[in-house]
Amino acid sequence: MKVVKFGGSSLASGEQLKKVFQIVMSDPERKVVVVSAPGKRYPDDTKMTDLLIQCAKKRLRNEDLKQQFDAVIGRYQQIAEELSLPKELVNEIYEDLSKRLNRDTSFPDRFIDCLKASGEDNNAKLVATYFQKRGIEAYYIDPKQAGLLVSDEPGNAQALPEAYERLHALSTHPGILIFPGFFGYSKQGEVYTFSRSGSDITGSILANALKADLYENFTDVDAVYSVNPFIVERPKEIKELTFREMRELSYAGFSVLHDEALVPAFRAGIPVNVKNTNNPSAPGTRIVAERDNTNGPVIGIASDKGFCSIYVSKYLMNREVGFGRKLLGIFEDFGLSYEHTPSGIDDVSVILKEHQFDDKMEQAIMERIKKELHADEVKFEHHLALIMVVGEGMRHNIGTMARASKALAKADVNIEMINQGSSEVSMMFGVKEVDEIKAVQALYEEFFAPVTVY
């Protein structure tokens, strides 16, 4: 059995939904279909989820939301008309959205989650109706009735352990099951969403619970690429990579799959196949537990902006018991999460997302570190980009770090920071944001092929 998930671009219009139908029906193993909310129809379009968030925020501020409400209903109505679906369906969606908007707003985050979830929920009902119209035994599955229990964390829900056992009962359900992605229900019956792009997470949870043979994730690209195609023209497609490699690349900026999405599938040892709704015959990219390292040391290069480094230096730091704990405790007191902590004998750097604090907090942090830890030097470095070079093959290849450093030096890119994880599957370089594109292109040319610059 296969669990198959379709992203927003695959469900943005009636024409796209027809492609989804053909893909599902072409393989009898595709029994469970996880759907996102309708995505963009064209580059300047607005995603359904964004429209719903706008509705929710306007409701919370008691502002007129008719424009956004009509836009949401209009999207469903257009798809329904393109597929000749009954008008009653759109009326049901209208009533559902109205009911959600009239809910108690005492808990704003929970209210927003309830509105956001309606995008996937109502789209699943629409997709099931279309399958039924085509003469297929298909069923909309309510996550609450199916038992998708999650923690009560708005926008960051986690599936509870008992959810997997409850969801397993779907394996004996007849027909094709249409399951809305992105959200579940708490034990108190409230709606909570996963983090953004969370429909990927729903698909992975279901693949685990149903002990699927394969989890197929359909999107709008033929494969996962070795580098961002907006940085390097026609980059190499990745045919196969490991869960660990995909996790590292997702963290560092790859947007094909949500970085948390693979965890349930990984735990169950279920392979994932990323494929293209608009070109379903393409083999796509398989994500597996293990692979043969025959492609060289590097499988992909990813980058992300918006970081800063806090450099702390103190003579004989390595002999001071508890220094690291005290330092990180200061960040915890300010409610800050950190990304990395590369260190030396007498110094340590803490890498954070810089959107977390302002100038006032920066000054307060610096003063506390100097006063409480008696640091010799404390320095903030802003506007950094992190570049991740990833590949299981690095464990078995000598000189990968030297090759990467040489390539950056040749491109006249100054390395602000280097960090390599103990797994030896990735190495990370911190560079100035203005050098991000140049650095990625230099690394791609070193490990893959000459770069054609736009």
Short mmCIF file of C-alpha atoms in Angstrom, two decimals:
data_model
loop_
_atom_site.label_atom_id
_atom_site.label_comp_id
_atom_site.label_asym_id
_atom_site.label_seq_id
_atom_site.Cartn_x
_atom_site.Cartn_y
_atom_site.Cartn_z
CA MET A 1 0.00 0.00 0.00
CA LYS A 2 1.09 3.56 -0.76
CA VAL A 3 0.25 6.79 1.02
CA VAL A 4 0.33 9.68 -1.44
CA LYS A 5 0.35 13.38 -0.59
CA PHE A 6 -0.40 16.23 -2.98
CA GLY A 7 0.81 19.77 -2.31
CA GLY A 8 -1.05 23.03 -2.84
CA SER A 9 0.19 23.59 -6.40
CA SER A 10 -1.15 20.14 -7.34
CA LEU A 11 -4.62 21.14 -6.14
CA ALA A 12 -4.74 24.80 -7.16
CA SER A 13 -7.37 24.36 -9.88
CA GLY A 14 -9.86 21.93 -11.37
CA GLU A 15 -7.39 21.11 -14.13
CA GLN A 16 -4.75 20.17 -11.58
CA LEU A 17 -7.21 18.05 -9.63
CA LYS A 18 -7.94 16.06 -12.80
CA LYS A 19 -4.21 15.23 -12.95
CA VAL A 20 -4.33 14.13 -9.31
CA PHE A 21 -7.24 11.83 -10.10
CA GLN A 22 -5.38 10.21 -13.01
CA ILE A 23 -2.26 9.70 -10.90
CA VAL A 24 -4.17 8.04 -8.04
CA MET A 25 -6.17 5.81 -10.36
CA SER A 26 -3.10 4.71 -12.33
CA ASP A 27 -1.83 2.65 -9.37
CA PRO A 28 -4.20 0.48 -7.26
CA GLU A 29 -1.64 0.59 -4.42
CA ARG A 30 -2.43 4.28 -3.86
CA LYS A 31 -5.06 3.87 -1.17
CA VAL A 32 -4.62 6.93 1.07
CA VAL A 33 -4.51 10.44 -0.42
CA VAL A 34 -3.40 13.35 1.79
CA VAL A 35 -4.36 16.77 0.46
CA SER A 36 -3.16 20.31 1.10
CA ALA A 37 -5.21 23.47 0.77
CA PRO A 38 -5.34 24.96 -2.75
CA GLY A 39 -2.06 26.68 -3.56
CA LYS A 40 -1.04 29.36 -6.03
CA ARG A 41 -2.45 29.24 -9.58
CA TYR A 42 0.13 31.75 -10.81
CA PRO A 43 3.18 33.50 -9.25
CA ASP A 44 1.32 36.52 -7.85
CA ASP A 45 -1.62 34.49 -6.54
CA THR A 46 -2.36 34.11 -2.81
CA LYS A 47 -2.37 30.70 -1.16
CA MET A 48 -5.58 29.58 0.50
CA THR A 49 -3.81 29.27 3.87
CA ASP A 50 -2.65 32.89 3.69
CA LEU A 51 -6.19 34.05 2.90
CA LEU A 52 -7.49 32.14 5.91
CA ILE A 53 -4.85 33.64 8.20
CA GLN A 54 -5.89 37.09 6.98
CA CYS A 55 -9.52 36.25 7.77
CA ALA A 56 -8.63 35.07 11.25
CA LYS A 57 -6.55 38.14 12.10
CA LYS A 58 -9.21 40.52 10.85
CA ARG A 59 -11.83 38.71 12.93
CA LEU A 60 -9.60 39.03 16.00
CA ARG A 61 -9.32 42.78 15.37
CA ASN A 62 -13.06 43.06 14.63
CA GLU A 63 -12.27 44.37 11.15
CA ASP A 64 -14.24 43.85 7.94
CA LEU A 65 -13.11 40.58 6.39
CA LYS A 66 -15.62 40.27 3.55
CA GLN A 67 -12.96 40.59 0.85
CA GLN A 68 -10.87 37.72 2.23
CA PHE A 69 -13.94 35.59 3.04
CA ASP A 70 -15.28 36.00 -0.50
CA ALA A 71 -11.84 35.18 -1.92
CA VAL A 72 -11.73 31.90 0.03
CA ILE A 73 -15.22 30.85 -1.03
CA GLY A 74 -14.51 32.01 -4.57
CA ARG A 75 -11.51 29.69 -4.87
CA TYR A 76 -13.55 26.65 -3.89
CA GLN A 77 -16.44 27.75 -6.09
CA GLN A 78 -14.17 28.11 -9.12
CA ILE A 79 -12.70 24.63 -8.64
CA ALA A 80 -16.16 23.15 -8.09
CA GLU A 81 -17.48 24.78 -11.27
CA GLU A 82 -14.50 23.58 -13.30
CA LEU A 83 -15.26 20.03 -12.17
CA SER A 84 -19.07 20.37 -12.40
CA LEU A 85 -19.49 19.53 -8.72
CA PRO A 86 -22.83 20.17 -6.96
CA LYS A 87 -23.51 23.68 -5.63
CA GLU A 88 -24.42 22.15 -2.27
CA LEU A 89 -20.73 21.42 -1.71
CA VAL A 90 -19.79 25.10 -1.88
CA ASN A 91 -22.72 25.92 0.41
CA GLU A 92 -21.38 23.42 2.95
CA ILE A 93 -17.93 25.03 2.79
CA TYR A 94 -19.55 28.46 3.22
CA GLU A 95 -21.38 27.27 6.34
CA ASP A 96 -18.27 25.62 7.75
CA LEU A 97 -16.12 28.73 7.34
CA SER A 98 -18.85 30.96 8.80
CA LYS A 99 -19.15 28.68 11.81
CA ARG A 100 -15.40 28.75 12.42
CA LEU A 101 -15.30 32.54 12.19
CA ASN A 102 -18.05 32.78 14.82
CA ARG A 103 -16.12 30.67 17.32
CA ASP A 104 -14.91 32.00 20.65
CA THR A 105 -11.79 34.13 20.16
CA SER A 106 -10.59 34.08 23.78
CA PHE A 107 -7.60 31.98 22.73
CA PRO A 108 -6.30 33.75 19.59
CA ASP A 109 -3.65 31.19 18.59
CA ARG A 110 -6.16 28.36 18.85
CA PHE A 111 -8.69 30.38 16.87
CA ILE A 112 -6.17 31.00 14.07
CA ASP A 113 -5.31 27.27 13.98
CA CYS A 114 -8.98 26.40 13.55
CA LEU A 115 -9.28 28.81 10.61
CA LYS A 116 -6.04 27.65 8.98
CA ALA A 117 -7.08 24.00 9.18
CA SER A 118 -10.26 24.66 7.22
CA GLY A 119 -8.21 25.01 4.03
CA GLU A 120 -7.14 21.37 4.03
CA ASP A 121 -10.33 20.08 5.64
CA ASN A 122 -12.71 21.58 3.09
CA ASN A 123 -10.41 20.75 0.20
CA ALA A 124 -10.39 17.10 1.25
CA LYS A 125 -14.20 17.12 1.13
CA LEU A 126 -14.06 18.66 -2.35
CA VAL A 127 -11.53 16.11 -3.61
CA ALA A 128 -13.56 13.20 -2.20
CA THR A 129 -16.69 14.56 -3.89
CA TYR A 130 -14.87 14.73 -7.23
CA PHE A 131 -13.61 11.14 -6.93
CA GLN A 132 -17.15 10.00 -6.12
CA LYS A 133 -18.51 11.93 -9.11
CA ARG A 134 -16.08 9.95 -11.29
CA GLY A 135 -17.61 6.73 -9.99
CA ILE A 136 -14.86 5.85 -7.50
CA GLU A 137 -15.50 4.53 -4.00
CA ALA A 138 -13.82 7.34 -2.11
CA TYR A 139 -14.31 8.70 1.40
CA TYR A 140 -13.43 11.92 3.17
CA ILE A 141 -11.77 10.96 6.46
CA ASP A 142 -12.27 13.22 9.47
CA PRO A 143 -8.96 13.35 11.41
CA LYS A 144 -10.91 13.59 14.67
CA GLN A 145 -12.88 10.42 14.04
CA ALA A 146 -9.78 8.68 12.65
CA GLY A 147 -7.88 9.41 15.86
CA LEU A 148 -5.14 11.82 14.79
CA LEU A 149 -4.43 13.05 18.32
CA VAL A 150 -1.89 15.85 18.70
CA SER A 151 -0.39 17.99 21.43
CA ASP A 152 -2.08 21.30 22.21
CA GLU A 153 0.65 23.49 20.69
CA PRO A 154 -0.80 26.03 18.24
CA GLY A 155 1.11 26.03 14.96
CA ASN A 156 3.56 23.40 16.20
CA ALA A 157 1.48 20.36 17.13
CA GLN A 158 3.11 16.95 17.55
CA ALA A 159 1.36 13.62 16.97
CA LEU A 160 0.78 11.76 20.24
CA PRO A 161 2.02 8.15 20.45
CA GLU A 162 -1.52 6.72 20.69
CA ALA A 163 -2.46 8.40 17.40
CA TYR A 164 -0.51 5.83 15.41
CA GLU A 165 -2.41 2.91 16.91
CA ARG A 166 -5.77 4.58 16.27
CA LEU A 167 -4.92 5.54 12.71
CA HIS A 168 -3.85 1.98 11.91
CA ALA A 169 -7.53 1.01 11.83
CA LEU A 170 -7.80 2.85 8.51
CA SER A 171 -5.85 0.02 6.87
CA THR A 172 -9.05 -2.05 6.73
CA HIS A 173 -11.26 0.81 5.50
CA PRO A 174 -12.69 0.20 2.01
CA GLY A 175 -12.13 2.43 -1.00
CA ILE A 176 -9.76 5.35 -1.47
CA LEU A 177 -9.36 7.53 1.61
CA ILE A 178 -9.06 11.30 1.23
CA PHE A 179 -7.38 12.69 4.34
CA PRO A 180 -6.84 16.43 5.05
CA GLY A 181 -3.27 17.34 5.91
CA PHE A 182 -1.77 19.91 8.27
CA PHE A 183 -3.80 19.39 11.46
CA GLY A 184 -5.10 17.07 14.13
CA TYR A 185 -7.16 17.23 17.32
CA SER A 186 -6.17 17.46 20.95
CA LYS A 187 -7.66 15.14 23.55
CA GLN A 188 -10.01 18.00 24.42
CA GLY A 189 -11.28 18.06 20.83
CA GLU A 190 -9.60 21.30 19.74
CA VAL A 191 -7.96 21.77 16.34
CA TYR A 192 -4.18 22.28 16.28
CA THR A 193 -1.98 22.59 13.21
CA PHE A 194 1.48 21.28 12.52
CA SER A 195 4.16 23.77 11.55
CA ARG A 196 3.86 25.37 8.09
CA SER A 197 3.86 22.89 5.18
CA GLY A 198 2.58 20.41 7.73
CA SER A 199 0.62 18.32 5.21
CA ASP A 200 3.94 16.61 4.55
CA ILE A 201 3.95 15.66 8.23
CA THR A 202 0.42 14.24 8.03
CA GLY A 203 1.41 12.04 5.11
CA SER A 204 4.46 10.79 6.96
CA ILE A 205 2.40 10.03 10.09
CA LEU A 206 -0.14 8.05 8.07
CA ALA A 207 2.57 6.13 6.22
CA ASN A 208 3.98 5.11 9.60
CA ALA A 209 0.62 4.25 11.16
CA LEU A 210 -0.57 2.23 8.16
CA LYS A 211 2.80 0.51 7.67
CA ALA A 212 2.84 1.63 4.06
CA ASP A 213 5.33 0.25 1.57
CA LEU A 214 6.00 3.74 0.18
CA TYR A 215 5.15 7.35 0.93
CA GLU A 216 4.82 9.37 -2.29
CA ASN A 217 5.03 13.14 -2.02
CA PHE A 218 3.80 14.91 -5.17
CA THR A 219 4.88 18.49 -5.74
CA ASP A 220 5.70 20.71 -8.75
CA VAL A 221 9.31 19.67 -9.48
CA ASP A 222 10.69 16.55 -11.16
CA ALA A 223 13.11 15.81 -8.35
CA VAL A 224 15.09 17.17 -5.44
CA TYR A 225 17.97 19.13 -6.90
CA SER A 226 21.53 19.19 -5.62
CA VAL A 227 21.29 22.97 -5.21
CA ASN A 228 18.67 25.74 -5.45
CA PRO A 229 17.82 26.09 -9.18
CA PHE A 230 17.41 29.85 -8.67
CA ILE A 231 21.12 30.02 -7.80
CA VAL A 232 22.52 27.50 -10.29
CA GLU A 233 20.96 26.97 -13.70
CA ARG A 234 19.89 23.39 -14.49
CA PRO A 235 21.44 21.78 -11.38
CA LYS A 236 21.95 18.06 -11.09
CA GLU A 237 18.93 16.02 -10.00
CA ILE A 238 19.35 13.76 -7.00
CA LYS A 239 18.08 10.25 -7.71
CA GLU A 240 18.48 8.93 -4.18
CA LEU A 241 19.49 10.33 -0.81
CA THR A 242 19.20 9.28 2.81
CA PHE A 243 16.79 10.54 5.44
CA ARG A 244 19.71 12.11 7.29
CA GLU A 245 20.91 13.94 4.18
CA MET A 246 17.41 15.24 3.44
CA ARG A 247 16.99 16.41 7.02
CA GLU A 248 20.25 18.36 6.87
CA LEU A 249 19.37 19.93 3.51
CA SER A 250 15.83 20.80 4.63
CA TYR A 251 17.14 22.53 7.73
CA ALA A 252 19.52 24.63 5.66
CA GLY A 253 16.98 25.90 3.18
CA PHE A 254 15.74 23.13 0.88
CA SER A 255 12.00 23.77 0.49
CA VAL A 256 10.90 20.61 -1.33
CA LEU A 257 10.06 18.83 1.92
CA HIS A 258 9.36 20.18 5.39
CA ASP A 259 12.33 19.39 7.63
CA GLU A 260 10.14 17.60 10.21
CA ALA A 261 8.08 15.72 7.65
CA LEU A 262 10.28 12.67 7.29
CA VAL A 263 10.64 11.78 10.97
CA PRO A 264 7.62 9.40 11.25
CA ALA A 265 8.50 7.69 7.95
CA PHE A 266 12.15 7.46 8.97
CA ARG A 267 11.25 5.81 12.28
CA ALA A 268 9.21 3.19 10.45
CA GLY A 269 11.86 2.65 7.74
CA ILE A 270 9.42 3.66 4.98
CA PRO A 271 11.04 5.07 1.81
CA VAL A 272 9.77 8.37 0.42
CA ASN A 273 9.47 9.22 -3.28
CA VAL A 274 9.29 12.89 -4.29
CA LYS A 275 7.51 13.19 -7.65
CA ASN A 276 6.00 15.80 -9.97
CA THR A 277 2.22 16.04 -10.43
CA ASN A 278 2.79 17.68 -13.81
CA ASN A 279 5.22 14.97 -14.95
CA PRO A 280 4.29 11.81 -13.04
CA SER A 281 6.31 9.50 -15.30
CA ALA A 282 9.57 11.08 -14.08
CA PRO A 283 11.23 8.81 -11.48
CA GLY A 284 11.66 11.64 -8.98
CA THR A 285 13.90 11.37 -5.92
CA ARG A 286 13.85 8.47 -3.47
CA ILE A 287 14.67 9.13 0.18
CA VAL A 288 15.83 6.00 1.96
CA ALA A 289 17.47 4.83 5.16
CA GLU A 290 20.71 3.84 3.41
CA ARG A 291 22.15 4.20 -0.07
CA ASP A 292 25.28 3.34 -2.01
CA ASN A 293 27.75 6.23 -1.88
CA THR A 294 28.75 6.12 -5.53
CA ASN A 295 28.26 9.76 -6.46
CA GLY A 296 31.18 11.33 -4.63
CA PRO A 297 31.35 12.91 -1.20
CA VAL A 298 28.65 15.58 -1.64
CA ILE A 299 24.97 15.00 -2.47
CA GLY A 300 23.66 18.56 -2.09
CA ILE A 301 24.37 22.15 -1.08
CA ALA A 302 21.85 24.36 0.73
CA SER A 303 21.92 27.85 2.17
CA ASP A 304 19.82 30.13 4.34
CA LYS A 305 20.04 33.78 5.45
CA GLY A 306 19.13 35.72 8.56
CA PHE A 307 21.69 34.49 11.09
CA CYS A 308 24.02 36.22 13.48
CA SER A 309 26.99 35.04 15.50
CA ILE A 310 27.78 35.97 19.10
CA TYR A 311 31.49 35.46 19.67
CA VAL A 312 32.69 35.03 23.27
CA SER A 313 36.37 34.80 24.20
CA LYS A 314 37.91 34.14 27.61
CA TYR A 315 41.39 32.92 28.47
CA LEU A 316 41.36 29.39 29.96
CA MET A 317 37.68 28.97 29.15
CA ASN A 318 38.25 25.24 28.65
CA ARG A 319 39.20 24.83 32.31
CA GLU A 320 36.15 26.61 33.68
CA VAL A 321 33.53 24.05 34.69
CA GLY A 322 30.01 25.07 33.66
CA PHE A 323 30.98 27.94 31.36
CA GLY A 324 28.94 26.62 28.43
CA ARG A 325 25.89 25.96 30.61
CA LYS A 326 26.02 29.47 32.08
CA LEU A 327 26.39 31.04 28.64
CA LEU A 328 23.45 29.16 27.15
CA GLY A 329 21.47 29.87 30.32
CA ILE A 330 21.69 33.59 29.55
CA PHE A 331 20.16 33.00 26.12
CA GLU A 332 17.47 30.84 27.72
CA ASP A 333 16.61 33.67 30.11
CA PHE A 334 15.93 35.88 27.09
CA GLY A 335 13.78 33.18 25.45
CA LEU A 336 16.27 32.64 22.62
CA SER A 337 16.92 29.35 20.84
CA TYR A 338 20.32 28.78 19.25
CA GLU A 339 21.33 26.90 16.10
CA HIS A 340 25.01 25.99 16.56
CA THR A 341 27.87 26.48 19.00
CA PRO A 342 31.24 26.02 17.27
CA SER A 343 34.04 26.40 19.80
CA GLY A 344 37.79 26.50 20.40
CA ILE A 345 39.96 26.31 23.49
CA ASP A 346 39.41 29.89 24.63
CA ASP A 347 36.41 30.94 22.57
CA VAL A 348 32.93 29.92 21.51
CA SER A 349 30.41 31.26 19.03
CA VAL A 350 26.65 30.95 19.39
CA ILE A 351 24.71 31.07 16.12
CA LEU A 352 21.12 32.33 16.29
CA LYS A 353 18.37 33.52 13.96
CA GLU A 354 18.71 37.28 14.29
CA HIS A 355 15.01 38.04 13.98
CA GLN A 356 14.67 36.88 17.60
CA PHE A 357 16.07 40.05 19.17
CA ASP A 358 16.48 43.80 18.73
CA ASP A 359 19.29 46.26 19.55
CA LYS A 360 18.12 46.69 23.13
CA MET A 361 18.18 42.94 23.82
CA GLU A 362 21.55 42.63 22.08
CA GLN A 363 23.06 45.18 24.43
CA ALA A 364 21.52 43.49 27.47
CA ILE A 365 22.91 40.09 26.42
CA MET A 366 26.37 41.52 25.89
CA GLU A 367 26.37 43.19 29.31
CA ARG A 368 25.27 40.00 31.10
CA ILE A 369 27.92 37.88 29.39
CA LYS A 370 30.65 40.34 30.31
CA LYS A 371 29.43 40.81 33.89
CA GLU A 372 28.49 37.24 34.82
CA LEU A 373 31.06 35.27 32.82
CA HIS A 374 33.89 37.86 32.93
CA ALA A 375 34.50 37.37 29.22
CA ASP A 376 37.51 39.05 27.66
CA GLU A 377 35.62 39.83 24.45
CA VAL A 378 32.00 39.65 23.30
CA LYS A 379 31.19 40.50 19.70
CA PHE A 380 28.03 40.31 17.57
CA GLU A 381 28.37 39.53 13.85
CA HIS A 382 25.19 40.24 11.90
CA HIS A 383 23.83 39.40 8.44
CA LEU A 384 25.30 35.93 8.09
CA ALA A 385 24.26 33.17 5.72
CA LEU A 386 24.83 29.53 6.60
CA ILE A 387 25.82 27.17 3.79
CA MET A 388 25.46 23.46 4.36
CA VAL A 389 27.46 20.96 2.32
CA VAL A 390 25.85 17.54 2.78
CA GLY A 391 26.72 13.96 1.86
CA GLU A 392 27.05 10.57 3.52
CA GLY A 393 30.10 10.02 1.32
CA MET A 394 32.10 12.61 3.28
CA ARG A 395 32.66 10.01 5.98
CA HIS A 396 34.73 7.94 3.58
CA ASN A 397 36.47 10.69 1.60
CA ILE A 398 39.59 12.55 2.68
CA GLY A 399 40.03 16.23 1.89
CA THR A 400 36.41 17.32 1.40
CA MET A 401 36.80 20.23 3.81
CA ALA A 402 40.02 21.30 2.07
CA ARG A 403 38.30 21.24 -1.33
CA ALA A 404 35.39 23.32 -0.04
CA SER A 405 37.63 25.88 1.67
CA LYS A 406 39.82 26.19 -1.42
CA ALA A 407 36.78 26.74 -3.65
CA LEU A 408 35.51 29.53 -1.41
CA ALA A 409 38.92 31.16 -1.26
CA LYS A 410 39.20 31.03 -5.05
CA ALA A 411 35.81 32.79 -5.28
CA ASP A 412 37.10 35.47 -2.87
CA VAL A 413 34.57 34.51 -0.18
CA ASN A 414 35.71 35.02 3.40
CA ILE A 415 34.68 32.24 5.78
CA GLU A 416 33.32 33.70 9.02
CA MET A 417 32.79 30.35 10.72
CA ILE A 418 33.17 26.60 10.08
CA ASN A 419 31.38 23.78 11.87
CA GLN A 420 31.20 20.06 11.17
CA GLY A 421 28.83 17.72 12.96
CA SER A 422 30.07 14.59 14.68
CA SER A 423 28.10 12.49 12.16
CA GLU A 424 30.43 13.79 9.42
CA VAL A 425 27.43 13.93 7.07
CA SER A 426 27.51 17.71 6.78
CA MET A 427 29.80 20.67 7.09
CA MET A 428 28.63 24.21 7.58
CA PHE A 429 30.18 27.50 6.52
CA GLY A 430 29.13 30.92 7.78
CA VAL A 431 29.63 33.72 5.25
CA LYS A 432 28.33 37.24 4.82
CA GLU A 433 24.85 37.35 3.30
CA VAL A 434 26.15 39.36 0.34
CA ASP A 435 28.46 36.43 -0.53
CA GLU A 436 25.81 33.69 -0.25
CA ILE A 437 25.09 33.17 -3.95
CA LYS A 438 28.74 33.42 -4.97
CA ALA A 439 29.71 30.90 -2.29
CA VAL A 440 27.04 28.37 -3.27
CA GLN A 441 28.00 28.61 -6.93
CA ALA A 442 31.68 28.09 -6.10
CA LEU A 443 30.93 24.99 -4.03
CA TYR A 444 28.63 23.56 -6.70
CA GLU A 445 31.33 24.02 -9.34
CA GLU A 446 33.85 22.28 -7.12
CA PHE A 447 31.76 19.21 -6.35
CA PHE A 448 29.43 18.87 -9.33
CA ALA A 449 30.01 20.81 -12.53
CA PRO A 450 30.88 24.22 -14.01
CA VAL A 451 28.24 26.79 -13.21
CA THR A 452 26.25 28.69 -15.80
CA VAL A 453 25.45 32.04 -14.19
CA TYR A 454 22.19 33.76 -15.17
#
